[in-house]
CSV table of C-alpha atoms in Angstrom, one decimal:
chain,number,residue,atom,x,y,z
I,28,MET,CA,3.2,34.0,15.9
I,29,LEU,CA,3.0,32.4,19.3
I,30,GLY,CA,0.5,34.4,21.4
I,31,ARG,CA,2.0,35.9,24.5
I,32,PHE,CA,-0.5,34.4,27.0
I,33,PHE,CA,2.0,33.2,29.6
I,34,PRO,CA,2.1,34.2,33.3
I,35,LEU,CA,5.3,36.3,33.0
I,36,ASN,CA,4.4,38.0,29.7
I,37,TRP,CA,0.6,37.9,29.3
I,38,ARG,CA,-1.1,40.3,27.0
I,39,PRO,CA,-4.8,40.9,26.5
I,40,PRO,CA,-5.9,38.7,23.6
I,41,THR,CA,-7.5,41.6,21.8
I,42,ASP,CA,-4.2,43.5,21.9
I,43,GLU,CA,-2.3,40.5,20.7
I,44,ILE,CA,-4.7,39.9,17.8
I,45,ARG,CA,-4.5,43.6,16.8
I,46,PHE,CA,-0.7,43.5,16.8
I,47,ALA,CA,-0.8,40.4,14.6
I,48,ALA,CA,-3.2,41.8,12.2
I,49,GLU,CA,-1.4,45.2,11.9
I,50,HIS,CA,2.0,43.6,11.1
I,51,GLY,CA,0.9,40.8,8.7
I,52,PHE,CA,0.9,37.7,10.9
I,53,ALA,CA,-1.7,35.4,9.5
I,54,ALA,CA,-2.1,33.2,12.7
I,55,VAL,CA,-1.7,33.4,16.4
I,56,GLN,CA,-1.1,30.2,18.3
I,57,ILE,CA,-2.6,29.6,21.7
I,58,ARG,CA,-0.9,27.1,24.0
I,59,SER,CA,-2.9,25.2,26.6
I,60,ASP,CA,-1.1,23.1,29.2
I,61,ARG,CA,-4.2,22.0,31.1
I,62,ALA,CA,-7.2,20.4,29.6
I,63,GLY,CA,-10.2,22.7,29.9
I,64,GLY,CA,-8.1,25.6,30.9
I,65,ILE,CA,-8.0,27.7,27.7
I,66,ALA,CA,-10.1,30.5,29.2
I,67,ASP,CA,-7.7,30.7,32.1
I,68,VAL,CA,-4.8,31.1,29.7
I,69,LEU,CA,-6.5,33.9,27.8
I,70,ARG,CA,-8.1,35.5,30.9
I,71,ALA,CA,-11.1,36.1,28.7
I,72,GLU,CA,-14.2,34.3,27.4
I,73,PRO,CA,-13.2,32.2,24.4
I,74,ARG,CA,-16.3,33.3,22.5
I,75,GLU,CA,-15.3,37.0,22.8
I,76,VAL,CA,-11.7,36.2,21.7
I,77,GLY,CA,-13.1,34.2,18.8
I,78,GLU,CA,-15.1,37.2,17.6
I,79,ALA,CA,-11.9,39.3,17.8
I,80,PHE,CA,-10.0,36.7,15.7
I,81,ALA,CA,-12.8,36.7,13.1
I,82,ALA,CA,-13.1,40.5,12.9
I,83,ALA,CA,-9.3,40.8,12.4
I,84,GLY,CA,-9.0,38.0,9.9
I,85,VAL,CA,-6.3,36.3,11.9
I,86,GLU,CA,-6.5,32.5,12.3
I,87,PRO,CA,-6.4,31.0,15.8
I,88,VAL,CA,-4.5,27.8,16.1
I,89,LEU,CA,-4.1,25.7,19.3
I,90,GLU,CA,-1.2,23.7,20.8
I,91,MET,CA,-2.1,21.3,23.5
I,92,LEU,CA,1.0,20.5,25.6
I,93,VAL,CA,0.0,17.2,27.1
I,94,PHE,CA,2.1,15.5,29.8
I,95,HIS,CA,1.3,11.8,29.5
I,96,GLY,CA,2.0,9.8,32.7
I,97,GLY,CA,0.6,6.6,31.5
I,98,GLU,CA,-3.1,7.2,32.4
I,99,PRO,CA,-5.4,5.7,29.8
I,100,GLU,CA,-7.2,8.1,27.4
I,101,THR,CA,-5.0,11.1,28.4
I,102,ILE,CA,-4.8,12.6,24.9
I,103,PRO,CA,-8.5,12.0,23.8
I,104,ARG,CA,-9.7,13.4,27.2
I,105,ALA,CA,-7.5,16.5,26.8
I,106,LEU,CA,-9.0,17.2,23.4
I,107,ARG,CA,-12.6,16.5,24.6
I,108,GLU,CA,-12.3,18.9,27.5
I,109,ASN,CA,-11.0,21.6,25.2
I,110,LEU,CA,-13.6,21.3,22.4
I,111,PRO,CA,-16.1,23.9,23.8
I,112,ALA,CA,-13.4,26.5,23.8
I,113,ILE,CA,-12.0,25.4,20.4
I,114,ALA,CA,-15.5,25.9,18.9
I,115,ASP,CA,-15.9,29.3,20.6
I,116,LEU,CA,-12.5,30.5,19.4
I,117,GLY,CA,-13.1,29.3,15.8
I,118,VAL,CA,-9.9,27.2,15.9
I,119,GLN,CA,-9.6,24.8,13.0
I,120,ARG,CA,-5.9,23.5,13.4
I,121,VAL,CA,-5.2,21.7,16.7
I,122,HIS,CA,-2.2,19.7,17.6
I,123,VAL,CA,-0.9,17.8,20.6
I,124,HIS,CA,2.7,18.2,21.9
I,125,PRO,CA,3.1,15.0,24.0
I,126,VAL,CA,5.7,14.8,26.7
I,127,GLY,CA,6.3,12.1,29.2
I,128,PRO,CA,8.3,8.9,29.9
I,129,SER,CA,9.3,6.6,27.1
I,130,GLU,CA,7.1,3.9,28.5
I,131,VAL,CA,4.0,5.7,27.1
I,132,ALA,CA,5.3,5.6,23.5
I,133,PRO,CA,3.3,2.4,22.6
I,134,ARG,CA,0.1,4.1,23.6
I,135,LEU,CA,0.5,7.1,21.3
I,136,PRO,CA,-0.9,5.4,18.1
I,137,TYR,CA,-4.1,4.4,19.8
I,138,GLU,CA,-4.6,7.6,21.7
I,139,LEU,CA,-3.8,9.9,18.8
I,140,GLY,CA,-6.0,7.8,16.6
I,141,ALA,CA,-8.9,8.1,19.1
I,142,ALA,CA,-8.3,11.9,19.3
I,143,LEU,CA,-8.1,12.2,15.6
I,144,GLU,CA,-11.5,10.5,15.2
I,145,LEU,CA,-13.0,12.9,17.7
I,146,ALA,CA,-11.3,15.9,15.9
I,147,LEU,CA,-12.6,14.9,12.5
I,148,ALA,CA,-16.1,14.6,13.9
I,149,TRP,CA,-15.7,18.3,14.9
I,150,GLY,CA,-14.3,19.3,11.5
I,151,LEU,CA,-10.8,19.9,12.9
I,152,THR,CA,-7.3,19.4,11.4
I,153,PHE,CA,-5.5,17.4,14.1
I,154,GLY,CA,-1.8,16.9,14.3
I,155,VAL,CA,1.1,15.9,16.6
I,156,GLU,CA,4.4,17.8,17.3
I,157,HIS,CA,7.7,16.0,17.7
I,158,ASN,CA,10.3,16.8,20.5
I,159,ALA,CA,13.8,17.9,20.7
I,160,ALA,CA,16.7,15.6,21.5
I,161,GLY,CA,16.8,15.1,25.3
I,162,HIS,CA,13.1,14.3,25.5
I,163,ARG,CA,11.8,10.8,25.5
I,164,LEU,CA,9.0,10.8,23.0
I,165,LEU,CA,8.9,11.4,19.3
I,166,VAL,CA,12.4,12.7,18.8
I,167,GLY,CA,13.8,11.1,15.6
I,168,PRO,CA,12.2,11.2,12.1
I,169,ASP,CA,12.0,7.4,12.0
I,170,VAL,CA,9.7,7.3,15.1
I,171,VAL,CA,7.6,10.1,13.7
I,172,VAL,CA,7.2,8.4,10.3
I,173,ASP,CA,6.3,5.1,12.0
I,174,LEU,CA,3.6,7.0,14.0
I,175,LEU,CA,2.2,8.8,10.9
I,176,ASP,CA,2.1,5.4,9.1
I,177,SER,CA,0.1,3.9,12.0
I,178,VAL,CA,-2.4,6.8,12.2
I,179,PRO,CA,-3.5,7.8,8.6
I,180,GLY,CA,-5.0,11.3,8.6
I,181,LEU,CA,-2.9,12.5,11.5
I,182,HIS,CA,-1.0,15.6,10.6
I,183,PHE,CA,2.5,16.6,11.6
I,184,VAL,CA,3.8,19.8,13.3
I,185,TRP,CA,7.4,20.3,12.5
I,186,ASP,CA,9.5,22.4,14.9
I,187,LEU,CA,12.6,23.5,13.1
I,188,ASN,CA,14.2,24.5,16.5
I,189,HIS,CA,13.7,21.0,17.7
I,190,THR,CA,15.5,19.5,14.7
I,191,ARG,CA,19.1,18.3,14.5
I,192,ALA,CA,20.8,19.4,11.3
I,193,GLU,CA,21.2,15.8,10.1
I,194,ASP,CA,17.4,15.2,10.4
I,195,VAL,CA,16.2,18.2,8.5
I,196,ALA,CA,15.9,16.5,5.1
I,197,ALA,CA,13.9,13.6,6.6
I,198,PHE,CA,11.4,15.8,8.3
I,199,ALA,CA,11.1,18.1,5.2
I,200,ARG,CA,10.0,15.0,3.2
I,201,LEU,CA,6.9,14.9,5.5
I,202,ARG,CA,5.6,18.2,4.0
I,203,ASP,CA,2.4,16.5,2.7
I,204,ARG,CA,1.4,15.6,6.3
I,205,MET,CA,2.2,19.0,7.9
I,206,SER,CA,-0.4,21.2,9.3
I,207,LEU,CA,1.9,23.8,11.0
I,208,VAL,CA,5.6,24.5,11.3
I,209,HIS,CA,7.2,26.1,14.4
I,210,VAL,CA,10.1,28.4,13.7
I,211,SER,CA,12.7,29.8,16.0
I,212,ASP,CA,16.5,29.8,16.2
I,213,THR,CA,18.9,27.6,18.2
I,214,PRO,CA,22.7,27.3,18.4
I,215,LEU,CA,23.0,23.9,16.6
I,216,PRO,CA,24.0,21.3,17.5
I,217,GLU,CA,22.1,22.3,20.6
I,218,THR,CA,18.3,22.4,20.1
I,219,ASN,CA,15.2,23.9,21.7
I,220,HIS,CA,16.5,27.3,22.7
I,221,HIS,CA,13.6,29.2,20.9
I,222,LEU,CA,15.8,32.2,20.1
I,223,PRO,CA,14.8,35.1,17.8
I,224,LEU,CA,15.8,34.4,14.2
I,225,GLY,CA,19.4,35.4,13.6
I,226,ARG,CA,20.7,34.5,17.0
I,227,GLY,CA,21.4,30.9,16.2
I,228,ASN,CA,22.4,29.0,13.1
I,229,VAL,CA,19.2,27.4,11.9
I,230,ASP,CA,18.8,27.3,8.1
I,231,LEU,CA,15.3,28.7,7.3
I,232,ALA,CA,15.5,27.7,3.6
I,233,PRO,CA,13.7,24.4,4.1
I,234,VAL,CA,10.5,26.0,5.4
I,235,ARG,CA,10.1,29.1,3.3
I,236,ASP,CA,8.2,27.3,0.5
I,237,LEU,CA,5.8,25.2,2.7
I,238,ASP,CA,2.2,25.9,2.2
I,239,VAL,CA,1.2,25.8,5.9
I,240,PRO,CA,1.3,28.5,8.6
I,241,LEU,CA,4.8,29.1,10.0
I,242,ILE,CA,4.5,30.0,13.7
I,243,LEU,CA,7.3,32.1,15.3
I,244,GLU,CA,7.9,30.5,18.7
I,245,VAL,CA,10.3,32.9,20.2
I,246,GLY,CA,11.5,33.2,23.8
I,247,GLY,CA,9.9,31.8,27.0
I,248,LEU,CA,12.7,29.4,28.0
I,249,PRO,CA,15.4,30.3,30.6
I,250,VAL,CA,18.1,29.2,28.1
I,251,SER,CA,16.8,31.7,25.6
I,252,GLY,CA,16.7,34.6,28.1
I,253,GLY,CA,13.1,34.1,29.2
I,254,PRO,CA,9.9,35.7,28.0
I,255,GLY,CA,11.6,39.0,27.5
I,256,LEU,CA,12.9,37.9,24.1
I,257,ASP,CA,9.4,37.8,22.5
I,258,THR,CA,9.1,41.6,22.5
I,259,ASP,CA,7.3,43.3,19.6
I,260,ASP,CA,10.6,44.4,18.1
I,261,VAL,CA,12.0,40.9,18.2
I,262,LEU,CA,8.9,39.4,16.6
I,263,LEU,CA,9.0,41.9,13.8
I,264,ALA,CA,12.7,41.4,13.2
I,265,SER,CA,12.2,37.7,13.1
I,266,LEU,CA,9.2,38.0,10.7
I,267,ALA,CA,11.4,40.1,8.4
I,268,ARG,CA,14.1,37.4,8.4
I,269,LEU,CA,11.6,34.7,7.8
I,270,ARG,CA,10.3,36.6,4.7
I,271,GLY,CA,13.9,36.9,3.6
I,272,GLU,CA,14.2,40.6,4.3
I,273,ALA,CA,17.4,42.1,5.7
I,274,ARG,CA,16.6,43.2,9.2
I,275,GLU,CA,18.7,42.6,12.3
I,276,PRO,CA,17.1,41.4,15.5
I,277,ALA,CA,16.6,43.9,18.3
I,278,PRO,CA,19.4,44.0,20.9
I,279,GLY,CA,19.1,41.4,23.6
I,280,PRO,CA,20.8,38.4,25.2
I,281,ARG,CA,22.8,36.3,22.9
I,282,THR,CA,24.0,32.7,22.9
I,283,ARG,CA,27.0,31.3,21.2
I,284,PRO,CA,26.6,30.5,17.5
């Protein structure tokens, strides 16, 4: 599950880790939008949060949302500044979600390659997440395949909610390069709504047999009703649906199917 560590729906990390452990979530994802700012996101010392993760047997994973405006070494620098907190938290899986103008696309193989080298030196599994249609970087499967071919050892984070129906099969073929999968619902052909499972029309079958953590990324965007859609009840209903159990999502805002 995506940890609720955002300004409008922040929860103490120890509470979030306890909730995850009690209800069978194997991992909690932390998202950092500012290099070196993980402690500010958690509002706690990373070492203490890492001890809570270890005690609960829940895996911490990290997403680094990195806006790339063209400045050299943006991605390696972001990883470097986060490394102390990564070590304190006990994070092993780290990925970059790059956003920015299309002009920076030619820089991605070099910068992700440099960041991968640094990650490997620290014993990390390092990946990159693709974007939904409407963004300008890493949208289609062909672009993602080219990038992975250019950077051997780089892992891929597949976001099912970012994926057009016609691209599902192509992304699914990258299963051997995946380190994580993000799961939420969206009213296809529109993407990126981050709805609770059952409120859109995404087919979950392609991800149920993948041997990597499946992270529920529910709520948080205005189009999906905002952070209020990632309540405990909604997360548990979505977890049940992901497991193939019959449980309806809790009442809340809906979008068209």
